[in-house]
CSV table of C-alpha atoms in Angstrom, one decimal:
chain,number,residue,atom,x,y,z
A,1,UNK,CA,-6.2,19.0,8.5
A,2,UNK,CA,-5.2,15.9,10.1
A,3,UNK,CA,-1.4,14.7,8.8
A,4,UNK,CA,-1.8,11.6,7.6
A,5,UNK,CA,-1.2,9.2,5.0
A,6,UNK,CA,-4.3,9.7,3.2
A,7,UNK,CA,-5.1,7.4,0.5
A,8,UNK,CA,-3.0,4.5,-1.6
A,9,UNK,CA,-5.3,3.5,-4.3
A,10,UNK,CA,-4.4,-0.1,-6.1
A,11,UNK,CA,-6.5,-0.5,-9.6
A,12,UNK,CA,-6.4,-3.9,-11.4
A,13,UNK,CA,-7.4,-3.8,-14.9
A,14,UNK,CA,-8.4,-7.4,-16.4
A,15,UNK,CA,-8.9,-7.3,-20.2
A,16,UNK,CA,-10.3,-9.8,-23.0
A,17,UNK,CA,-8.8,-10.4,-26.0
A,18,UNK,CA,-10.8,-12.5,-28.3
A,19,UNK,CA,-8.9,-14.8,-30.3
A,20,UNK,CA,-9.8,-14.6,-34.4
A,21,UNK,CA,-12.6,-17.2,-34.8
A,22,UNK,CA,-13.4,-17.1,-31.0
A,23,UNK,CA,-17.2,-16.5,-30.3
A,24,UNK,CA,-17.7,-13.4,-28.5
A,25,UNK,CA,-18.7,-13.9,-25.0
A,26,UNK,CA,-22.6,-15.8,-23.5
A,27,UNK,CA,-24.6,-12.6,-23.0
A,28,UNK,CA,-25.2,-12.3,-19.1
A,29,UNK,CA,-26.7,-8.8,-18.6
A,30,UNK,CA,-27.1,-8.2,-14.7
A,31,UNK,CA,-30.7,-7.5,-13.2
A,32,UNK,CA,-29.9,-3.3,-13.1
A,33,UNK,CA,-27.8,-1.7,-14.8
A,34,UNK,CA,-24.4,0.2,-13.3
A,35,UNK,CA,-25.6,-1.0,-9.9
A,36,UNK,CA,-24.5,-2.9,-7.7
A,37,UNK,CA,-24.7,-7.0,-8.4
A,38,UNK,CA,-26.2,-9.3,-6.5
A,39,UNK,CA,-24.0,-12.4,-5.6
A,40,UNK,CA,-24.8,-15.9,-3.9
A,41,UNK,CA,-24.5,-15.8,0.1
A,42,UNK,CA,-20.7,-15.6,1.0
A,43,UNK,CA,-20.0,-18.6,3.3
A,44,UNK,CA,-19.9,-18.2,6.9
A,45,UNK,CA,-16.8,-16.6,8.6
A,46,UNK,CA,-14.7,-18.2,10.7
A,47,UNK,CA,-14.6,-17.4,14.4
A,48,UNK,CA,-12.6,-14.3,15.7
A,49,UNK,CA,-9.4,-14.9,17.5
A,50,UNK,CA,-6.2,-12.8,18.2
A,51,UNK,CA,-3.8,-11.7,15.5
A,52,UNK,CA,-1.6,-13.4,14.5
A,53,UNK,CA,-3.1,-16.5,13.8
A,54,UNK,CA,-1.2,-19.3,12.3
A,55,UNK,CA,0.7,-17.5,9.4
A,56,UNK,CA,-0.6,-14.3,10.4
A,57,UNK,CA,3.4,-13.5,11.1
A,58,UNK,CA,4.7,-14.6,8.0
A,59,UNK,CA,2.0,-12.7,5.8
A,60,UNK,CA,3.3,-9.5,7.4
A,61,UNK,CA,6.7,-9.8,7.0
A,62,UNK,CA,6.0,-10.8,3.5
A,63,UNK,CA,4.1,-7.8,2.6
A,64,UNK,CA,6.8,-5.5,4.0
A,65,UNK,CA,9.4,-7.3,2.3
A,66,UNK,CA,7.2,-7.0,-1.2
A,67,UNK,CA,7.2,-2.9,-0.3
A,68,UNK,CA,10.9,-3.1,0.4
A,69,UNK,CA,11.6,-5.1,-3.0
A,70,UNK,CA,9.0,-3.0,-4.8
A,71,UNK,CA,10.4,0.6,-3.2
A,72,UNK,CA,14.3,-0.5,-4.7
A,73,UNK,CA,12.9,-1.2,-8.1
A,74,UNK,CA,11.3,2.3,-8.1
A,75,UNK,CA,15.0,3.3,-7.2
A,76,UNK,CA,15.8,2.1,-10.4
A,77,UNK,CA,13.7,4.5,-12.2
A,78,UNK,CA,14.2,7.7,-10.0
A,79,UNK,CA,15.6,9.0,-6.4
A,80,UNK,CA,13.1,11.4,-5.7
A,81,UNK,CA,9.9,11.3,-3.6
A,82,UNK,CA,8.3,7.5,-3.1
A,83,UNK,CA,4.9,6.8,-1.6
A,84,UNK,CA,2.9,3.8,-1.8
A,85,UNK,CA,1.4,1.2,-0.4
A,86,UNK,CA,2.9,-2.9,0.4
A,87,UNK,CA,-1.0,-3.7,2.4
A,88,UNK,CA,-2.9,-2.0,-0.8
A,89,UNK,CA,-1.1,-3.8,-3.5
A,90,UNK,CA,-1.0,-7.0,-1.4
A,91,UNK,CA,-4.8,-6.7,-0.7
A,92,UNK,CA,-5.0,-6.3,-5.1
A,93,UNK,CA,-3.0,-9.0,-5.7
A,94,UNK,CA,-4.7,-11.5,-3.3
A,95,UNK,CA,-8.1,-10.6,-4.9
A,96,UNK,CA,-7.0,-11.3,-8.2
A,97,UNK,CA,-5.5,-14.5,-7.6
A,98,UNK,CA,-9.1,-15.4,-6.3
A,99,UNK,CA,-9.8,-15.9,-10.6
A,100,UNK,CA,-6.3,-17.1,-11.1
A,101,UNK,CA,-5.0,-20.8,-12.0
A,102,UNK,CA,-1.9,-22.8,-12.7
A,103,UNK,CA,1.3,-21.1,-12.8
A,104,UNK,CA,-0.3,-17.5,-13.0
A,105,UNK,CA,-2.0,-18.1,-9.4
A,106,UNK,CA,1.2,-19.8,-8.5
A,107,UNK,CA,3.4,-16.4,-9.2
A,108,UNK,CA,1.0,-14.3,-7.2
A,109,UNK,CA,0.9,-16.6,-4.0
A,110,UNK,CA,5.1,-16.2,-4.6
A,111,UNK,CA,4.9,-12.8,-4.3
A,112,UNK,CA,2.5,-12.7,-1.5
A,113,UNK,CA,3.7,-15.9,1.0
A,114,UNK,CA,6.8,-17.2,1.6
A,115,UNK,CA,4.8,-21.0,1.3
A,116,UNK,CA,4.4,-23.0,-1.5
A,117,UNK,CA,0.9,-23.6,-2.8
A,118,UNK,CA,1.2,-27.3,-1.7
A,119,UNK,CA,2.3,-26.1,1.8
A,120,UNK,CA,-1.5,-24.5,2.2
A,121,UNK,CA,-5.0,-25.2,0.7
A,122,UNK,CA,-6.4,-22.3,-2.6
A,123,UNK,CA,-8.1,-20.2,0.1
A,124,UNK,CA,-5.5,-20.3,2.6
A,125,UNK,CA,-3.9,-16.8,1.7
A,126,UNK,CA,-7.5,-14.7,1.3
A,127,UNK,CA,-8.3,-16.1,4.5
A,128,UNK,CA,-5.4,-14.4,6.0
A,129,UNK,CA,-6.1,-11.4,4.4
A,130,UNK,CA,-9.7,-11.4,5.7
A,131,UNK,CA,-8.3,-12.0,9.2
A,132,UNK,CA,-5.7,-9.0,8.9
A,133,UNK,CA,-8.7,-7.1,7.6
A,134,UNK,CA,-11.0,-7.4,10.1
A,135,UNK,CA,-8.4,-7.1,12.7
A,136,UNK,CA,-7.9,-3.9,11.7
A,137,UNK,CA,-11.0,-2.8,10.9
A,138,UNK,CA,-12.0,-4.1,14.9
A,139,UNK,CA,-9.3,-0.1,15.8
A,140,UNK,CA,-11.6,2.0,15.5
A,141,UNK,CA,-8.9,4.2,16.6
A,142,UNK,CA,-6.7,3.8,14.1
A,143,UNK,CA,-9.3,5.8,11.5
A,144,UNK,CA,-8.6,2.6,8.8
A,145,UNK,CA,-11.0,2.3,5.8
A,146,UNK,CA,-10.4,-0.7,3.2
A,147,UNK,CA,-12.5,-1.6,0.4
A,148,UNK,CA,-13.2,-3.2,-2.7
A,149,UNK,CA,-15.0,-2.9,-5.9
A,150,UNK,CA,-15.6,-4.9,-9.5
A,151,UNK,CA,-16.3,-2.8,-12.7
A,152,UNK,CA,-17.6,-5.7,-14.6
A,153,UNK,CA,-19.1,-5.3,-18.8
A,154,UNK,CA,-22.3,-5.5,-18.4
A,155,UNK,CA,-23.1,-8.7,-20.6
A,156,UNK,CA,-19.5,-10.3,-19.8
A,157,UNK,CA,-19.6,-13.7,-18.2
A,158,UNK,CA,-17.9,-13.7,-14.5
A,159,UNK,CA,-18.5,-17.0,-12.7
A,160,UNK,CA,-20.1,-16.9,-9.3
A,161,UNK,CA,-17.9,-18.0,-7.5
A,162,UNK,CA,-15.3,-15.5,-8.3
A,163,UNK,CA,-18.1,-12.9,-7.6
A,164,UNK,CA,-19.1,-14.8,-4.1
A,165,UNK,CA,-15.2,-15.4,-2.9
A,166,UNK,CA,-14.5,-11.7,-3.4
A,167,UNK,CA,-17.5,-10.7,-1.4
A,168,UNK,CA,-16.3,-13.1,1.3
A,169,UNK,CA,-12.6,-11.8,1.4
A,170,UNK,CA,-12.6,-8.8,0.8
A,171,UNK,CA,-15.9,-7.4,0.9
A,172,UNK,CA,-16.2,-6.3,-2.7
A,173,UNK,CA,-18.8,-4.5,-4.6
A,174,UNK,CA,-19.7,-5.6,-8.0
A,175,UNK,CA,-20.6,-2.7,-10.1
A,176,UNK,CA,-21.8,-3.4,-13.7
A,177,UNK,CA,-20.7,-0.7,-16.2
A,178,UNK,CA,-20.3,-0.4,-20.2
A,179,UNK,CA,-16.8,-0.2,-21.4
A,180,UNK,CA,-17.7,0.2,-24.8
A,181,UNK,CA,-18.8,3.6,-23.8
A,182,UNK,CA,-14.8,4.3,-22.7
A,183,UNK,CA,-16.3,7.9,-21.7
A,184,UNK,CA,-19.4,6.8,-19.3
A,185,UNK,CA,-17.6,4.5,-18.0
A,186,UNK,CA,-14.7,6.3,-17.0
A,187,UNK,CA,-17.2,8.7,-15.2
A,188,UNK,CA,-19.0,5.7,-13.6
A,189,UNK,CA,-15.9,4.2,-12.1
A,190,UNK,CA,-14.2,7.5,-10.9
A,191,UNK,CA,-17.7,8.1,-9.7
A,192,UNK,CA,-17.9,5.3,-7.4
A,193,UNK,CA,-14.2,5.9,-6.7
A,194,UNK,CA,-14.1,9.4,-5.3
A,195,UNK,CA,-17.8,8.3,-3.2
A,196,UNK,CA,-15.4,5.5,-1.8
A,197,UNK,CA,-12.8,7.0,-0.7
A,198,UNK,CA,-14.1,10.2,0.7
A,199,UNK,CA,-13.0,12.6,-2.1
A,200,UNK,CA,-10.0,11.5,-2.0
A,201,UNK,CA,-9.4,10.3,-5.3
A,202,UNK,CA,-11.7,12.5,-8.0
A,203,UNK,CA,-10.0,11.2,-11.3
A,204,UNK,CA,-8.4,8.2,-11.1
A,205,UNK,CA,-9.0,7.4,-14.4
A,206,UNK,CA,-7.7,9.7,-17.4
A,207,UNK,CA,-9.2,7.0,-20.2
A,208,UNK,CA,-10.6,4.0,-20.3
A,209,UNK,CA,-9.9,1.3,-22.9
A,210,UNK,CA,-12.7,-0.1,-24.5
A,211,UNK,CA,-12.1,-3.9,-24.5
A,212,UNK,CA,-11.8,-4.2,-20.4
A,213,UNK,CA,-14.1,-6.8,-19.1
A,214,UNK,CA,-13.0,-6.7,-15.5
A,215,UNK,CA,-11.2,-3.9,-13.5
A,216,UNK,CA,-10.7,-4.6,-9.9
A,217,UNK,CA,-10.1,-1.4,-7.5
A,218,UNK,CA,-9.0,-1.8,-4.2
A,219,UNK,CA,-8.5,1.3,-2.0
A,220,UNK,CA,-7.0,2.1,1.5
A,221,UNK,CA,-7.7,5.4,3.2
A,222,UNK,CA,-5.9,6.0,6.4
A,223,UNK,CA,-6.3,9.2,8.9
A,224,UNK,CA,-4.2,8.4,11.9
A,225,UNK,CA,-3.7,11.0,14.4
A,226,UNK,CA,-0.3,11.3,16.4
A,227,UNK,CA,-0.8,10.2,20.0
A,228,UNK,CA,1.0,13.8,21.2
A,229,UNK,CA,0.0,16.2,18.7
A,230,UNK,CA,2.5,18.9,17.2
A,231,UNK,CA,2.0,22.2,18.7
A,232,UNK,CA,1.1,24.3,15.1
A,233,UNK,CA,2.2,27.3,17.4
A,234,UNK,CA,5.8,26.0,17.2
A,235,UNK,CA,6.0,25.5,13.5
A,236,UNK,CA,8.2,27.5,11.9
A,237,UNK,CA,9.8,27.2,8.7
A,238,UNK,CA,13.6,26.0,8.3
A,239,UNK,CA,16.1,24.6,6.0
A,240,UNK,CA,15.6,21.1,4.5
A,241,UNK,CA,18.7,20.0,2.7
A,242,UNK,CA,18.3,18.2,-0.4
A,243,UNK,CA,21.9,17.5,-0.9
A,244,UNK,CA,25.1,19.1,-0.1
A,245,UNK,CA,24.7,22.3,-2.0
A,246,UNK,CA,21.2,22.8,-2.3
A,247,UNK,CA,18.4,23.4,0.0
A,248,UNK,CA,14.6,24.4,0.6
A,249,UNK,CA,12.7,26.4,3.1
A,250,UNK,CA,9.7,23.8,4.6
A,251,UNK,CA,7.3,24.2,7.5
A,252,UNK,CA,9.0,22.4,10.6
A,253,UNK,CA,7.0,21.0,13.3
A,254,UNK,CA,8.5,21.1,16.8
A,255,UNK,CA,7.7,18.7,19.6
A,256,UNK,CA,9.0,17.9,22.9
A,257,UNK,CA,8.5,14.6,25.0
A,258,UNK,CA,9.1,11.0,25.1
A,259,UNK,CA,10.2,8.8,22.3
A,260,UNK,CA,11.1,5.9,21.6
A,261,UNK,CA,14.2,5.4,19.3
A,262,UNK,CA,17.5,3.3,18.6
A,263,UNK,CA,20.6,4.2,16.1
A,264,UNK,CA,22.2,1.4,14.1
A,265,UNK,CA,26.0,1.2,14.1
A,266,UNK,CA,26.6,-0.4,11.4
A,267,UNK,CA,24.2,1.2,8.7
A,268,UNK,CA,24.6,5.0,10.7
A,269,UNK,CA,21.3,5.3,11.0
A,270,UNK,CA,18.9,7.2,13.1
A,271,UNK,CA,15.3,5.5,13.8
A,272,UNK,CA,12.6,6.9,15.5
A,273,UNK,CA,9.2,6.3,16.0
A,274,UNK,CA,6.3,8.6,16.2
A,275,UNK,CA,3.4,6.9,17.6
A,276,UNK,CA,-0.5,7.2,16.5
A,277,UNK,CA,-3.5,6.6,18.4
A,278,UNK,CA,-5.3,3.1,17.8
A,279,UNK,CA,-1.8,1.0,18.3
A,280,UNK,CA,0.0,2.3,14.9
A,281,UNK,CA,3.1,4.5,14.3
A,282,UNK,CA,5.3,6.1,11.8
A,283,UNK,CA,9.1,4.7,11.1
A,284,UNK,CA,11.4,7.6,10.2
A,285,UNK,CA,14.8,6.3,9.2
A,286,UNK,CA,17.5,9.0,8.8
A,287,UNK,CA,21.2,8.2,7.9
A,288,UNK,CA,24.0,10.0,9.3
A,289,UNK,CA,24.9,11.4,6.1
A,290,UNK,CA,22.6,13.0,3.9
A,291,UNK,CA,24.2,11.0,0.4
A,292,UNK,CA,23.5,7.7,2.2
A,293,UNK,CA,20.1,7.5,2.2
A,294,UNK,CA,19.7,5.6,-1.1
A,295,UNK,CA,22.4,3.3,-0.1
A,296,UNK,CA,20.3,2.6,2.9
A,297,UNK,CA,17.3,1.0,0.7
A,298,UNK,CA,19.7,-2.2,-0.1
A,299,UNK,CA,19.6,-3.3,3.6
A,300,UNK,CA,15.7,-2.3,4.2
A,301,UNK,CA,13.8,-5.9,5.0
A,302,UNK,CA,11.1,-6.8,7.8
A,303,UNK,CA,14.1,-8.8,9.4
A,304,UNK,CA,16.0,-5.8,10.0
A,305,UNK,CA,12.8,-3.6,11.3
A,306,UNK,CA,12.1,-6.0,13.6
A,307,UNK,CA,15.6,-5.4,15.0
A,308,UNK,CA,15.3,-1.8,14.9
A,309,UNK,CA,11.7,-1.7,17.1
A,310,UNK,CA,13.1,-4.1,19.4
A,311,UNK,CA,16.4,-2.6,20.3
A,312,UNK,CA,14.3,0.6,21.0
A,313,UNK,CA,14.7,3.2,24.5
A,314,UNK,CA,12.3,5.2,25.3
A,315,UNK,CA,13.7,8.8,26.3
A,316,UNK,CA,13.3,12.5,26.5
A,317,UNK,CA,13.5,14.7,23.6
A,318,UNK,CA,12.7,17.2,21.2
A,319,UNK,CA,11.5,16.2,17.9
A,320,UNK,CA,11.3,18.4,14.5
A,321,UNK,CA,9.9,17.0,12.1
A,322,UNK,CA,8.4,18.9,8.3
A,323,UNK,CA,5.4,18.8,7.1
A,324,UNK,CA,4.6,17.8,3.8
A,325,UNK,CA,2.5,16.3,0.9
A,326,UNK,CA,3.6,13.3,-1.3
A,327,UNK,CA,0.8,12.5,-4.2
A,328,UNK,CA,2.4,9.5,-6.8
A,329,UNK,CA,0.9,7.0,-9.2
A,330,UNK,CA,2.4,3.5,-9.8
A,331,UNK,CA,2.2,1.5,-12.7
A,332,UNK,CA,3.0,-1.6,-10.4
A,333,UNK,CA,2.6,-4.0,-13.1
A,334,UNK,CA,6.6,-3.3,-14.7
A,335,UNK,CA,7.7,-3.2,-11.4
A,336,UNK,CA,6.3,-7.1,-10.5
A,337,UNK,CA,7.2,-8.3,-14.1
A,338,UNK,CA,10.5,-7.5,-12.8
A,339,UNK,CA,9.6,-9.8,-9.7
A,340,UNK,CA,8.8,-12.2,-12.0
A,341,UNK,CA,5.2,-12.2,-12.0
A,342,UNK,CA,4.6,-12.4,-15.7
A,343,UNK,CA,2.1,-15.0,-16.6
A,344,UNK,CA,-0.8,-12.8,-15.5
A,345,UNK,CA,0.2,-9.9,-18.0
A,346,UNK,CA,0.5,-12.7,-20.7
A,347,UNK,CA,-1.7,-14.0,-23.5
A,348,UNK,CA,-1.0,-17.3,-21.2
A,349,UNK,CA,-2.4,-16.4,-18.2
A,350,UNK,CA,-5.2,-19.0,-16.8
A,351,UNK,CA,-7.7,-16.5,-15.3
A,352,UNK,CA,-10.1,-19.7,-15.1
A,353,UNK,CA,-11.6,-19.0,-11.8
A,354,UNK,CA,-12.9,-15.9,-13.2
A,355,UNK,CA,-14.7,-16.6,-16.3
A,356,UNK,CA,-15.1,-19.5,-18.9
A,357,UNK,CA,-13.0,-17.3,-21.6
A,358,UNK,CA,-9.8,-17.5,-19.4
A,359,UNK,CA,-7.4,-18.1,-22.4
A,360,UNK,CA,-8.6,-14.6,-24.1
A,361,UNK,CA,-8.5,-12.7,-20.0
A,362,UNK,CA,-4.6,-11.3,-19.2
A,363,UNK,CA,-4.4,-8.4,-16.8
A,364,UNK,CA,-3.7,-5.4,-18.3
A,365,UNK,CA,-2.6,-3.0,-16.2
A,366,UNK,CA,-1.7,-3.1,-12.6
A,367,UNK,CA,-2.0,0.7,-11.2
A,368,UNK,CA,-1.4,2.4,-7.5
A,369,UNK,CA,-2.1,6.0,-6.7
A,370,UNK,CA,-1.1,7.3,-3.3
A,371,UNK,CA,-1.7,10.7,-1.6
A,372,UNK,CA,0.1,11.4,2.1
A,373,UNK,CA,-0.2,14.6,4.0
A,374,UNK,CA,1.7,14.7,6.8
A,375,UNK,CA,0.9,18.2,9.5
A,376,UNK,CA,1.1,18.8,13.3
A,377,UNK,CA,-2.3,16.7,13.9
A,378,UNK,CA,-1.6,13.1,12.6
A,379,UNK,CA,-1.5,11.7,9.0
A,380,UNK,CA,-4.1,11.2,6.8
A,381,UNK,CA,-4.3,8.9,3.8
A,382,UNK,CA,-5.9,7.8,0.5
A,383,UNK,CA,18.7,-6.9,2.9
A,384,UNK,CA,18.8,-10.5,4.8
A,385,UNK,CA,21.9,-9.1,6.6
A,386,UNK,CA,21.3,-8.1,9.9
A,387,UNK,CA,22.6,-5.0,11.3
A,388,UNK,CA,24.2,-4.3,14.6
A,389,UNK,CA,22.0,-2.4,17.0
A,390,UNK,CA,23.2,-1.2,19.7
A,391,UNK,CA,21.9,1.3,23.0
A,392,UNK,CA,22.4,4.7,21.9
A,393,UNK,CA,21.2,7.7,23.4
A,394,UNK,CA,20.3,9.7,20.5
A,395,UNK,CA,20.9,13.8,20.8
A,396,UNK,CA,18.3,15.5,23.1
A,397,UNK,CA,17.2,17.0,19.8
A,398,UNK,CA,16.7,14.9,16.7
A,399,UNK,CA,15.8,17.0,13.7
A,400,UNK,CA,14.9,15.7,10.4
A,401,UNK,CA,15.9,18.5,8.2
A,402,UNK,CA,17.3,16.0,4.8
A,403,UNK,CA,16.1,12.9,3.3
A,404,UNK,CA,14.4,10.1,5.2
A,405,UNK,CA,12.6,7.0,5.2
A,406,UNK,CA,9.7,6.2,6.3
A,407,UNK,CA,7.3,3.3,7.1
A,408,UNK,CA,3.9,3.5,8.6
A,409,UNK,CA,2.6,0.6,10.4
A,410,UNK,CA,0.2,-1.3,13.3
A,411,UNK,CA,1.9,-2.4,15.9
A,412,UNK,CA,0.1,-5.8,16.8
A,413,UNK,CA,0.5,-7.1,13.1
A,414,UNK,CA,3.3,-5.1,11.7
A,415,UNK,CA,1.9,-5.3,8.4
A,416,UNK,CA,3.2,-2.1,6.3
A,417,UNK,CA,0.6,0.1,5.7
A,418,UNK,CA,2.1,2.5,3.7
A,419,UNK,CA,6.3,2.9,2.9
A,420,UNK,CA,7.9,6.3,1.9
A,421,UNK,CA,11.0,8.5,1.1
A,422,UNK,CA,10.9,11.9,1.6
A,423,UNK,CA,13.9,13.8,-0.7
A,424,UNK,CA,12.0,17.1,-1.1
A,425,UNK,CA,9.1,18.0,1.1
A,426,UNK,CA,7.7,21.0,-1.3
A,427,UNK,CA,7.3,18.9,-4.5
A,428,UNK,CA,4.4,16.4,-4.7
């Protein structure tokens, strides 16, 4: 199996709640049931040119700097194995704010550009996001699959528009189900899922409730492939070290050749990067000491990478590095009420781009599901302070045998694919 980060699965849930004496919704049953919808003609695209365009720089470094801030909350909550997704959830969010209003659509486009709304025009942001999408959708070697679909009741009334602008950002597929029926639909939706992402993702859904109007799903399977492959015939297994007195026996993949890497003085750490084929590679961050690689997560910013990848040498080495499997689920909507993105969670969220009922629409839920399996082929998926960095010749033999960091990436835009820390490589 190829190692690779295989799948980060964002889910928006949008729900109605009918105010007492509110008529329910206009009946607006779609031509075929729990198929796809037809929408109006998307308007044409604008003309390809290289990334980045204007703002293209500034989107990236804002989604990594959402995963950093989003990866030190999770902190908060536990110090055990991460795994998720900045480009997914960015992608969600972006989508949603297609429906959004006021100061709900203004606390998304905080989250998501470092611009004020009056600084760019409503579709600026999506536009960018379309850009960044087809950019990397143009690597074919990179093995990149986005998507997007909308679960939509079937007699609930979603304005065109939304429908049309989501088709032309982000390509989405409107799907009309029954939520009513919580137990068809549930099967509907993780049907469509699982077909999406190649069987990635079987059960996304454990219930469904039966007032959701909306749920937005936006997935992101990646299968990179290493550039120089690990040699399974050197694998052997060896001791991880989860702290100072306790340890695990995990698979440890050997390689030998050229690398590029740097050390930072003032935050001791080791970073190295394992390239993939189709212009992407893998971050691994690994701090002197093994107790300082929370500590670390306080510095972590796309200021700071950017440092790190340009104070890198390129030298010869030998590279172990464990295999493992990381499979966590998010509920990413505590964590950005904590980034103060409330209003969209709220009775008082204007969701008036997306239907006529807005004040009864609030998002519900806000959930991200990411699996990473990381072997000798590749990997396959469904802080302002500035350090120091200095030339250092790392040890002929770097060997990442305790808990690390990691950040997966393409090189031309630096957007964060997916963001990681590994503590124990034989839990899940």
């Amino acid at each position: 199996m190829a190692a690779a980060l295989r799948l980060l699965l964002p889910c928006l849930l949008a729900q109605v709640w009918l105010a007492p004496g509110t008529a329910p919704a206009r009946p607006q049953a779609p031509a075929v049931q729990n198929e796809t919808l037809q929408v109006v003609r998307a308007p044409e695209e604008e003309e390809e040119e290289p990334w980045p365009p204007a703002g293209g720089q500034q989107l990236s470094e804002q989604t990594s700097d959402l995963g950093f801030s989003l990866l030190r909350k999770i902190s908060m909550r536990h110090d055990g194995n991460v795994v998720f997704s900045p480009f997914g959830l960015s992608l969600a969010l972006a989508a949603l704010m297609l429906g959004a209003s006021g100061q709900t659509r203004a606390q998304l486009e905080g989250v998501l550009s470092a611009h004020s709304p009056s600084q760019a025009g409503p579709g600026h942001l999506p536009a960018l996001f379309r850009r960044l999408r087809q950019h990397l959708s143009r690597n074919q070697e990179l093995g990149l699959t986005q998507g997007s679909l909308a679960f939509v009741q079937e007699d609930f009334d979603v304005k065109g528009t939304f429908l049309n602008l989501s088709q032309s950002y982000f390509d989405t597929q409107c799907v009309a189900v029954d939520f009513r029926n919580a137990s068809q639909a549930r099967t509907l939706v993780n049907r469509h899922v699982n077909r999406e992402t190649q069987g990635q993702v079987p059960g996304l859904l454990d219930e469904v409730n039966p007032d959701t109007k909306v749920m937005l799903v936006d997935y992101v399977l990646l299968r990179g492939k290493w550039l120089t492959p690990f040699d399974p015939a050197f694998t052997e297994d060896d001791t991880f070290h989860l702290d100072k007195y306790r340890t695990v026996k995990v698979p440890m993949m050997y390689s030998e050749g050229n690398f590029a890497s740097t050390f930072d003085q003032r935050l001791r750490c080791h970073v190295l990067q394992l390239p993939y084929r189709g212009r992407a590679s893998m971050l691994v961050v690994l701090t002197e000491r093994m107790s300082d690689h929370l500590a670390l997560e306080d510095y972590l910013s796309a200021e700071l990478v950017g440092t790190w990848l340009s104070s890198m040498k390129t030298r010869h080495m030998e590279v172990l590095f464990p295999k493992f499997k990381l499979d966590q689920k998010y509920e990413m909507h505590e964590l950005l009420k904590q980034m103060r993105v409330t209003r969209l969670f709220s009775p008082w969220a204007h969701l008036g781009e997306l239907s006529a009922i807005s004040r009864n629409l609030k998002v519900s839920r806000v959930l991200q599901r990411a699996v990473i399996e990381v072997d000798e082929e590749g990997t396959e998926a469904a802080a302002g302070t500035l350090s120091e960095i200095v030339a250092y010749s790392m040890p002929p033999v770097i060997k990442v045998n305790r808990p690390f960091h990691f950040l997966i990436y393409e090189e031309a835009s630096r957007v964060a694919l997916f963001l990681g820390r590994v503590v124990n490589p034989t839990l899940l």
